Coordinates of C-alpha atoms in Angstrom, one line a residue:
X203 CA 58.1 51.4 73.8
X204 CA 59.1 48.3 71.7
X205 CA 56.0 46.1 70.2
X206 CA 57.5 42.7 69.7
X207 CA 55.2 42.1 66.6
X208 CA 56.6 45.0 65.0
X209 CA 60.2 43.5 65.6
X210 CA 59.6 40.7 64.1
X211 CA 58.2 42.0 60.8
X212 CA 60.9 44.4 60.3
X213 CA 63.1 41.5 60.9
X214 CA 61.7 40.0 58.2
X215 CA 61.6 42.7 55.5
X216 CA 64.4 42.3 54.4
X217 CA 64.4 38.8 53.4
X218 CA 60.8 39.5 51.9
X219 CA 62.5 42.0 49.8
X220 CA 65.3 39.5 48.5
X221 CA 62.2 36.8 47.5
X222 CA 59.6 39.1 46.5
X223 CA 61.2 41.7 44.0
X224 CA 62.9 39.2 42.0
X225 CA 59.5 37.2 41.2
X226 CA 58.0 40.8 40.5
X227 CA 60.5 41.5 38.2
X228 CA 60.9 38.5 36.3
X229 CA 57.3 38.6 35.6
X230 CA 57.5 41.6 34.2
X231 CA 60.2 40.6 32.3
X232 CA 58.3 38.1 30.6
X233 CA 54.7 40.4 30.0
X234 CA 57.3 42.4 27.9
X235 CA 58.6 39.3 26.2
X236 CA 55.5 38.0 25.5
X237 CA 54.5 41.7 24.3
X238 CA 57.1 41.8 22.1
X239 CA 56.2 38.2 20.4
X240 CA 52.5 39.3 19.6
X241 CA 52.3 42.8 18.8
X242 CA 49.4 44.3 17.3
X243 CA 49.5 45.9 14.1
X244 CA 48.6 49.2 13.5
X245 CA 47.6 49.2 10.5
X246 CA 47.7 52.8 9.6
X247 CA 47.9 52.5 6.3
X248 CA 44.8 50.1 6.0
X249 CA 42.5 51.2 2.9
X250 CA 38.8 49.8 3.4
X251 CA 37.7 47.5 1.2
X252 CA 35.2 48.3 -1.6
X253 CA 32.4 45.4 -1.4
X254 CA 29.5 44.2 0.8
X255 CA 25.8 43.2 1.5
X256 CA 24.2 42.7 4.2
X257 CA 20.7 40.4 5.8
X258 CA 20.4 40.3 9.2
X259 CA 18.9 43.3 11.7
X260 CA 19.3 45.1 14.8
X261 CA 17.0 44.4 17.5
X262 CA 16.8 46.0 21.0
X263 CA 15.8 45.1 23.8
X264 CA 16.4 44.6 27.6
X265 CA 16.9 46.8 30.5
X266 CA 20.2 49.0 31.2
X267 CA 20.4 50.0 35.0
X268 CA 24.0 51.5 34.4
X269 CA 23.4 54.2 31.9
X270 CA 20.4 56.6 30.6
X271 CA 17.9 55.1 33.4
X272 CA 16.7 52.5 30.6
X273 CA 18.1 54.3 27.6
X274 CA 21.3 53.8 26.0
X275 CA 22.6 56.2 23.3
X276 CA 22.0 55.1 19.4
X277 CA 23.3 56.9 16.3
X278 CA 20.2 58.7 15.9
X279 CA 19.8 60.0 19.9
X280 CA 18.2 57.6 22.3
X281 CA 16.2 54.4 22.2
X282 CA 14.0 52.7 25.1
X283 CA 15.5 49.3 26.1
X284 CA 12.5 46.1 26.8
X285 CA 12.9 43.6 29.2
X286 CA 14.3 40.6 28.8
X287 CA 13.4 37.4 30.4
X288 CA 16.1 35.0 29.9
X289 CA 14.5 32.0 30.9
X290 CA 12.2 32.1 28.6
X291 CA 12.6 29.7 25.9
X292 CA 12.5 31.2 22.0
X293 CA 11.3 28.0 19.5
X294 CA 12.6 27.5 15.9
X295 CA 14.7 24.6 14.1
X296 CA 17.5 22.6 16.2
X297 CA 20.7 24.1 15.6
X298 CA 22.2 22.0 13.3
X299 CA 19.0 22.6 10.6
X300 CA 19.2 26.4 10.8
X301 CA 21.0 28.9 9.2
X302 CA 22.8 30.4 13.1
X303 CA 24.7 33.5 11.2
X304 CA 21.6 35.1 9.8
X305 CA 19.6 37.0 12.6
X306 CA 19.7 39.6 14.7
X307 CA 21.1 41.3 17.8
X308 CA 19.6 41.4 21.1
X309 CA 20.2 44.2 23.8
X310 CA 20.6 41.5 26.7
X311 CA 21.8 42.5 30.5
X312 CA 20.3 39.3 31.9
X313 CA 22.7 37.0 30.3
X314 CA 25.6 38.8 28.6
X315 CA 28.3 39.5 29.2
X316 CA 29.5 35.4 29.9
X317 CA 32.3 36.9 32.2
X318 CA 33.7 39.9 34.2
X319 CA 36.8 41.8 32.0
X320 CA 38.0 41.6 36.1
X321 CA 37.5 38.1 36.4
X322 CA 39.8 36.7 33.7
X323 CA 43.3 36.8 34.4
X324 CA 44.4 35.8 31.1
X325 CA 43.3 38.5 29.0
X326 CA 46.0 40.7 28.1
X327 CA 46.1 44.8 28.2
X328 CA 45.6 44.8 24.4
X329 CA 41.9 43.8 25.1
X330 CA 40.6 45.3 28.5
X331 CA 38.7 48.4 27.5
X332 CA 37.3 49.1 30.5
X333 CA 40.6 48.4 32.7
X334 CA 42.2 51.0 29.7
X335 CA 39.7 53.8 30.4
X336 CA 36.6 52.9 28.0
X337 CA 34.0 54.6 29.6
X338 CA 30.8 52.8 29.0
X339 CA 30.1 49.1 28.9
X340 CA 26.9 48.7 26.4
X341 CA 29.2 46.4 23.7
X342 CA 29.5 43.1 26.5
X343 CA 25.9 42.9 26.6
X344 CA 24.5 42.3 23.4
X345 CA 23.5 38.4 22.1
X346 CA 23.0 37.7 19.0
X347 CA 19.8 35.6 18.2
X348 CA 19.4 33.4 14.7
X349 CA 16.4 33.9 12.8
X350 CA 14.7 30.6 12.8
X351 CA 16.0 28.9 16.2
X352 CA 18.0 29.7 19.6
X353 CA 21.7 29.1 20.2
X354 CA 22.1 26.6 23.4
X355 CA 23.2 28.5 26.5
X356 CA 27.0 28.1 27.0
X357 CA 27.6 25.9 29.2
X358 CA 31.6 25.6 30.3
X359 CA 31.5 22.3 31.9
X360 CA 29.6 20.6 28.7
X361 CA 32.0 22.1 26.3
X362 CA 35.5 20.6 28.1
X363 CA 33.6 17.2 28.6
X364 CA 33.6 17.3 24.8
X365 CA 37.6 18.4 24.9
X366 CA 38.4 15.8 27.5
X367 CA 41.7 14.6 26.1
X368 CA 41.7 17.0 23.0
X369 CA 43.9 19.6 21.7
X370 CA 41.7 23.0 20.0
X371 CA 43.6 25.2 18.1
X372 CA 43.1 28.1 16.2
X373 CA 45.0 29.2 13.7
X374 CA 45.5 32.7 11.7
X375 CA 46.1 36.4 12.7
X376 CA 45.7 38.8 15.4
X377 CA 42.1 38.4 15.3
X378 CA 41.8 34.8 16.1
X379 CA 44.2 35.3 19.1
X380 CA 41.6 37.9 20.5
X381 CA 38.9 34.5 20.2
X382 CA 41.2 32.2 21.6
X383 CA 41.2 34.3 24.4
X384 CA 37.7 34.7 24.8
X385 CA 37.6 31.1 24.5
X386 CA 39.8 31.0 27.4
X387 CA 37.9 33.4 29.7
X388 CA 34.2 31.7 28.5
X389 CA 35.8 28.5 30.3
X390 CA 38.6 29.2 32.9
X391 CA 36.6 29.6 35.6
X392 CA 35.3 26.4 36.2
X393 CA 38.9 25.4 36.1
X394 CA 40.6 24.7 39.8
X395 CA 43.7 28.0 40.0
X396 CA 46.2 24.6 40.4
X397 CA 44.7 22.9 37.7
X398 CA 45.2 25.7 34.7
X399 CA 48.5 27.8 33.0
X400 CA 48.9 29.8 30.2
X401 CA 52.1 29.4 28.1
X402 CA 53.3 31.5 25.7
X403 CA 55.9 30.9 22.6
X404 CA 57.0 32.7 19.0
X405 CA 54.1 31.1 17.1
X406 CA 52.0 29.1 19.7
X407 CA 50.5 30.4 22.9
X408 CA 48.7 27.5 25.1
X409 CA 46.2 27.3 27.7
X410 CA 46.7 24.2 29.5
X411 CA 43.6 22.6 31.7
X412 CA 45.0 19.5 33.4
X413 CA 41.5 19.0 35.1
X414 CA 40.3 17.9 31.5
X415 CA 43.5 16.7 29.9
X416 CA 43.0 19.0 27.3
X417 CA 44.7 22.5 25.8
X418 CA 43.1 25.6 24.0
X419 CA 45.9 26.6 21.7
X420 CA 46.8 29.8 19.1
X421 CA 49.2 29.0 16.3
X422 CA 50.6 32.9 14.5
X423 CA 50.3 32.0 11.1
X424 CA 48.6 35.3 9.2
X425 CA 48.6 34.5 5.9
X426 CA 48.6 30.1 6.6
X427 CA 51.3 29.8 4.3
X428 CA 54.8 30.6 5.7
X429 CA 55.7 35.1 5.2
X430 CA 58.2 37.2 5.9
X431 CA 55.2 38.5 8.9
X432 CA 56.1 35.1 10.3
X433 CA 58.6 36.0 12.7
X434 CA 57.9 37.5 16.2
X435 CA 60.0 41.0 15.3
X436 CA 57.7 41.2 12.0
X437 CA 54.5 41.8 13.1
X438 CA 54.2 45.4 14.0
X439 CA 52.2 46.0 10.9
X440 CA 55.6 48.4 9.4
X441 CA 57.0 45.7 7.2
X442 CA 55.1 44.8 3.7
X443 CA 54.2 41.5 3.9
X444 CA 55.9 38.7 1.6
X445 CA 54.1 35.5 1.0
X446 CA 55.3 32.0 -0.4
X447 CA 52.5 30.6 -2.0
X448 CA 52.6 27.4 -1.6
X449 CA 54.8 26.9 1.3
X450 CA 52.6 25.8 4.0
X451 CA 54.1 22.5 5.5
X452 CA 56.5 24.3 8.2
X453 CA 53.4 25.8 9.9
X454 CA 51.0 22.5 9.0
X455 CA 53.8 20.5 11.0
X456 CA 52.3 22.3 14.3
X457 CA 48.6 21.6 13.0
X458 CA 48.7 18.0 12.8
X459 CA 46.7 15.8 15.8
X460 CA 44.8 18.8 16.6
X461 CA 41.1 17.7 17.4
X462 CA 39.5 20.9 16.3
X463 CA 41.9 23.2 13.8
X464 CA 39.6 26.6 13.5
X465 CA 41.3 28.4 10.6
X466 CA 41.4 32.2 9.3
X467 CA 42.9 35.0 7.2
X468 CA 42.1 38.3 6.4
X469 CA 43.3 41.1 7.9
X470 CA 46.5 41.2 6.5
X471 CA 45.2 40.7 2.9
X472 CA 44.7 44.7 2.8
X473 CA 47.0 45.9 -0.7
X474 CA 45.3 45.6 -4.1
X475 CA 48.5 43.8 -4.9
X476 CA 50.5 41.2 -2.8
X477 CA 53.9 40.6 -2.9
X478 CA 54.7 36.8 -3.6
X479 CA 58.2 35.6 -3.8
X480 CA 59.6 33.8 -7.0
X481 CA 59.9 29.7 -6.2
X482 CA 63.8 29.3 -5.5
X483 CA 65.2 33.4 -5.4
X484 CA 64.5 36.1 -3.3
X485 CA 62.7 37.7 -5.5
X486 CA 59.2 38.7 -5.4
X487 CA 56.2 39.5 -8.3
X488 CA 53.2 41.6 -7.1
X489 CA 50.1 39.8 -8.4
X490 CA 46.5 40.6 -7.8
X491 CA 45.6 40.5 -3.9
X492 CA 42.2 38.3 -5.2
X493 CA 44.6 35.8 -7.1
X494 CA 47.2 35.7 -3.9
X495 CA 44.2 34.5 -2.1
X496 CA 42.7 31.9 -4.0
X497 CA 46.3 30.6 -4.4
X498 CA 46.7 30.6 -1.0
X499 CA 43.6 29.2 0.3
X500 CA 44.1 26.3 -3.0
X501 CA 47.4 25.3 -0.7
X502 CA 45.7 25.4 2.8
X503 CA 43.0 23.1 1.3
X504 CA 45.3 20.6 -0.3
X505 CA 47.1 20.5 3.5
X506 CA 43.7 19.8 5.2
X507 CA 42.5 17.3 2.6
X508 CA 46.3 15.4 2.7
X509 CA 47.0 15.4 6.6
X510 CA 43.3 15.6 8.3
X511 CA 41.6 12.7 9.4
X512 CA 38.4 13.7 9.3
X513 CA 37.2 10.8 11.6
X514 CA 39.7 12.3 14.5
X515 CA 39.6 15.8 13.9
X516 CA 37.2 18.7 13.2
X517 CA 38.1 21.7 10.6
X518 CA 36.1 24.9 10.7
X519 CA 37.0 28.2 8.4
X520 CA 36.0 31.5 10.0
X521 CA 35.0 34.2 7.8
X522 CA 36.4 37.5 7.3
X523 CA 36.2 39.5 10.9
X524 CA 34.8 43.3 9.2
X525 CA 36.5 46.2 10.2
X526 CA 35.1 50.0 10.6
X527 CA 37.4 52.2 9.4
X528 CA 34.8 55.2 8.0
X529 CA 32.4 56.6 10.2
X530 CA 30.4 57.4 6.8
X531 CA 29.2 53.9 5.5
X532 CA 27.0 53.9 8.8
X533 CA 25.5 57.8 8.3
X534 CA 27.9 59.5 10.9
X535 CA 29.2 62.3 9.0
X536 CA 30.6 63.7 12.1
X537 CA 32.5 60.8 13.4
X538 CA 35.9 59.4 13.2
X539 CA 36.0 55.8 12.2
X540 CA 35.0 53.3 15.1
X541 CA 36.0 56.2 18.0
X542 CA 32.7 56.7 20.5
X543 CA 30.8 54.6 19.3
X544 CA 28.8 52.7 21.7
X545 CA 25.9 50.9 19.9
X546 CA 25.9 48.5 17.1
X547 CA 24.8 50.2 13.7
X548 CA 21.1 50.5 13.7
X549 CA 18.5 51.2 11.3
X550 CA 20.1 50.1 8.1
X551 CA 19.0 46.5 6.4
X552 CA 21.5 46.9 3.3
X553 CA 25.2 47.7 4.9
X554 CA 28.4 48.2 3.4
X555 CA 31.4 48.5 5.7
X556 CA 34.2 48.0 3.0
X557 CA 34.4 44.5 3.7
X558 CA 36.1 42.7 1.1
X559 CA 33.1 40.5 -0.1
X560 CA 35.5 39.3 -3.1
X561 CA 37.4 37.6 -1.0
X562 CA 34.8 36.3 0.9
X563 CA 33.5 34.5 -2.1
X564 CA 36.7 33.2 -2.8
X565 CA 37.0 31.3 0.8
X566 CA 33.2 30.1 0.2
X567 CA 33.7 28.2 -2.9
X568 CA 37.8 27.0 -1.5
X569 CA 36.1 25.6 1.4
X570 CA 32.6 23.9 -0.1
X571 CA 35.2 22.2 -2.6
X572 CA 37.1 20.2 -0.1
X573 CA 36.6 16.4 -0.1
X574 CA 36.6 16.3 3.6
X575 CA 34.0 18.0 6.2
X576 CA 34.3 22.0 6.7
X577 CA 32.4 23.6 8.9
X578 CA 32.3 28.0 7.5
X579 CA 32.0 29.8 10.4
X580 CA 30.1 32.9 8.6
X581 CA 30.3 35.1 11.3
X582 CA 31.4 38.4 8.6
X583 CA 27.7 40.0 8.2
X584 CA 26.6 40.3 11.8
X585 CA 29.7 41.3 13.0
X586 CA 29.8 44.0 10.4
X587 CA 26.8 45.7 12.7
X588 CA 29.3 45.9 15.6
X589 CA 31.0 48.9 15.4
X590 CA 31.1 49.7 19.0
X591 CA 33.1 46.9 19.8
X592 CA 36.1 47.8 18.9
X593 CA 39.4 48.7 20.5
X594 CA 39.4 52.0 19.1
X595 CA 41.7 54.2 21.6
X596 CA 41.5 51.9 24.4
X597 CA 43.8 49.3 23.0
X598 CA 47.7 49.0 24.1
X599 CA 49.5 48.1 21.0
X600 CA 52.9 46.8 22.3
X601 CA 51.8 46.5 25.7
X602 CA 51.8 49.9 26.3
X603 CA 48.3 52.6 26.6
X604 CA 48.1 55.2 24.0
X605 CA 49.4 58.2 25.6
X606 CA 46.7 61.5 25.7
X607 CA 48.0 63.2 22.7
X608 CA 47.6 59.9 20.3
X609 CA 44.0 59.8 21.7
X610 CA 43.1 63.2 20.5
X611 CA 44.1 61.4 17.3
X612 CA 41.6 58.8 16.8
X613 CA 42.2 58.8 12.9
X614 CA 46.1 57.5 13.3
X615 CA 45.5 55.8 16.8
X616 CA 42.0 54.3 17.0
X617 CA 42.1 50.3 16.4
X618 CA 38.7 49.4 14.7
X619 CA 40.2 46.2 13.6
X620 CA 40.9 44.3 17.0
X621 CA 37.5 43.8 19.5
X622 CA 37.2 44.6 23.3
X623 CA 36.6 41.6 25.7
X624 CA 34.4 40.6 26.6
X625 CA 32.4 41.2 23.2
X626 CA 32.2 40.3 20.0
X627 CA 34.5 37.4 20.1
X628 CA 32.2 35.7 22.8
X629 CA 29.4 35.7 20.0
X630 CA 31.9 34.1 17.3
X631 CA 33.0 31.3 20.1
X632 CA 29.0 30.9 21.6
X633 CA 28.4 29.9 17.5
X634 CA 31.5 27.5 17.5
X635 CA 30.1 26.0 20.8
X636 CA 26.9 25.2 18.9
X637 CA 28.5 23.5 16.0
X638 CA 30.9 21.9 18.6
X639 CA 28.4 20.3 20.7
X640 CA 25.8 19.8 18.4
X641 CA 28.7 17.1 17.1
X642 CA 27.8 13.2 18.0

């Protein structure tokens, strides 16, 4: 017996096929492309840095109905989670009279994550450690609370209402790609599907919002002045990096008429030496890593102070993002860098992660000595708790899943330099929204 609906489909298949399977596979096509242009290095070879302090503290609290029954696992066994209520207001000084990177961090189910890992469309397989097998989801739910006041609930709409007709860009490594994305998930979904697109190029990836007239942007630029990690084929983390001093206009070409230019670099800064090429040969010295950087950041800062207007556009400096590369400077003996760790580091006032505190200082006093406004994004010391919020083996460098012999090899494979989303990057844009908005 003949079904006429069934005819008519299977008349149909085939010209289905001949639409469907090219759309599939040029999309493909272009993931890999766009794989290929932002890699993530792997930084085997990474040594930890020597120097740090630490001020802020660890606080729990909330309720966890997903694991332990109102438990969640700690470095020293288990400890209880207390209820939050999030509508309850906590006083202290406005925002823009308090010191908002010295505090502590809050177990908080009620309010955290700000979005679904399933909800954002835009996030890419480097980041989705659930999607990639993580098994446990303690790291999205943590807020982090300032000493001495609150930080204003994020509110999507209020923050492109301030971008209406603005271009915000940030600018660096790796790192700030994985905020600009976070940035994008924190507002995309008060965004109409027809009304938003994500673009991506060999330096600059955009998220267009035609709703608000406005873009969230990512410019590649790892060490700000131009290196031979520049181009798209160069950033595997393989190739020693190469850096021209003072050769920063080709990149500050793209930077100019941004309304808010968030800057960083670090990660790439891990030799005791750098490599710097000689002014006119192809030559290179190797000069202290501490002198590279000043020099450096003394070019960036002569850019911002020569081709900012300060009356059109904002400029923000983010602090070194920590990595957690030993197991030991938290008390696990047993562990293997950042790999199963599921709660921030608890118990320890004084901590010392190998962050580069040198440095640090170095990009403090650059940035306080600029003749225009800067606003330091500190956010180096309380994300140096975080260790459970990394990548570790759930990460995809080059687009593709470690395989199950690499992640039986969490001391080659494991990436405790790049951060799950959502997570820790949602904290470092929630404090960008407050200086954002707190702006007349």
């Amino acid at each position: 017996m003949k079904h006429v609906g069934m005819t008519q489909r299977f008349n149909y298949l085939p010209i289905v096929t001949i639409v469907v399977l090219p759309i599939l596979f040029f999309g493909f096509f272009l993931y890999n492309e766009y794989t290929n242009i932002l890699p993530s290095p792997a930084f085997r070879r990474q040594k930890p840095f020597q120097e740090s302090s630490n001020s802020s503290y660890v606080k729990v609290e909330g309720t966890n109905e997903e694991n332990n029954d109102g438990k969640a696992e700690g470095s020293d066994g288990y400890f209880n989670l207390i209820t939050v209520d999030d509508d309850n207001e906590r006083t202290g000084l406005p925002v823009q009279e308090c010191d908002i990177f010295t505090g502590e961090w809050v177990f908080d189910n009620g309010s955290h994550p700000l979005y679904r890992e399933e909800e954002c469309e835009f996030l890419t397989q480097m980041v989705t450690c659930l999607k990639n097998g993580r098994p446990d989801s303690l790291y999205q739910k943590w807020r982090w609370q300032p000493r001495d006041c609150s930080l204003p609930k994020f509110d999507a709409k209020l923050l492109l209402e301030k971008l209406r007709g603005k271009r915000l860009m940030f600018v660096g490594d790796s790192i700030h790609f994985n905020q600009m994305l976070s940035m994008v998930c924190m507002v995309q979904s008060v965004i109409p599907p027809e009304r938003k697109s994500f673009s991506y190029g060999s330096y600059t990836n955009i998220f267009k919002m035609e709703e608000y007239n406005a873009t969230l942007e990512f410019y590649w630029a790892p060490f700000l002045v131009e290196s031979n990690v520049d181009p798209p084929t160069k950033r595997d983390g393989t190739v020693d990096p190469v850096i021209k001093l003072e050769s920063i206009s080709k990149h500050g070409d793209n930077w100019k008429s941004v309304d808010y230019l968030i800057f960083n670099t670090y990660i790439w800064w891990r030799y005791p030496t750098m490599k710097v090429l000689r002014r006119g040969s192809f030559d290179y010295d190797e000069i202290d890593q501490s002198i590279a950087y000043k020099s450096v950041l003394k070019s960036w800062a002569k850019w911002v102070e020569e081709n900012v207007n300060p009356t059109r556009t904002s400029v923000f400096f983010s602090s070194m993002a920590p990595t957690h590369m030993k197991s030991s400077f938290w008390n696990n003996t047993k562990g293997i860098k950042c790999m199963n760790e599921t709660t921030p580091i608890l118990n320890i006032s004084t901590l010392d992660v190998g962050t580069n505190r040198q440095l640090l200082n170095i990009a403090v006093n650059v940035t306080q000595s600029l003749k225009i406004p800067l606003h330091f994004l500190n956010i180096t010391t309380l994300s140096e708790y975080r260790k459970d919020a990394h990548t570790s083996i759930y990460a995809a460098p080059g687009g593709k899943l470690l395989t199950p012999e690499q992640k039986s090899d969490p001391a080659t494979y494991a990436d405790c330099v790049h951060w799950c989303l959502p997570g820790l990057p949602d904290t470092w844009n929630e404090l960008l929204y407050s200086n954002i908005i707190s702006q007349t």
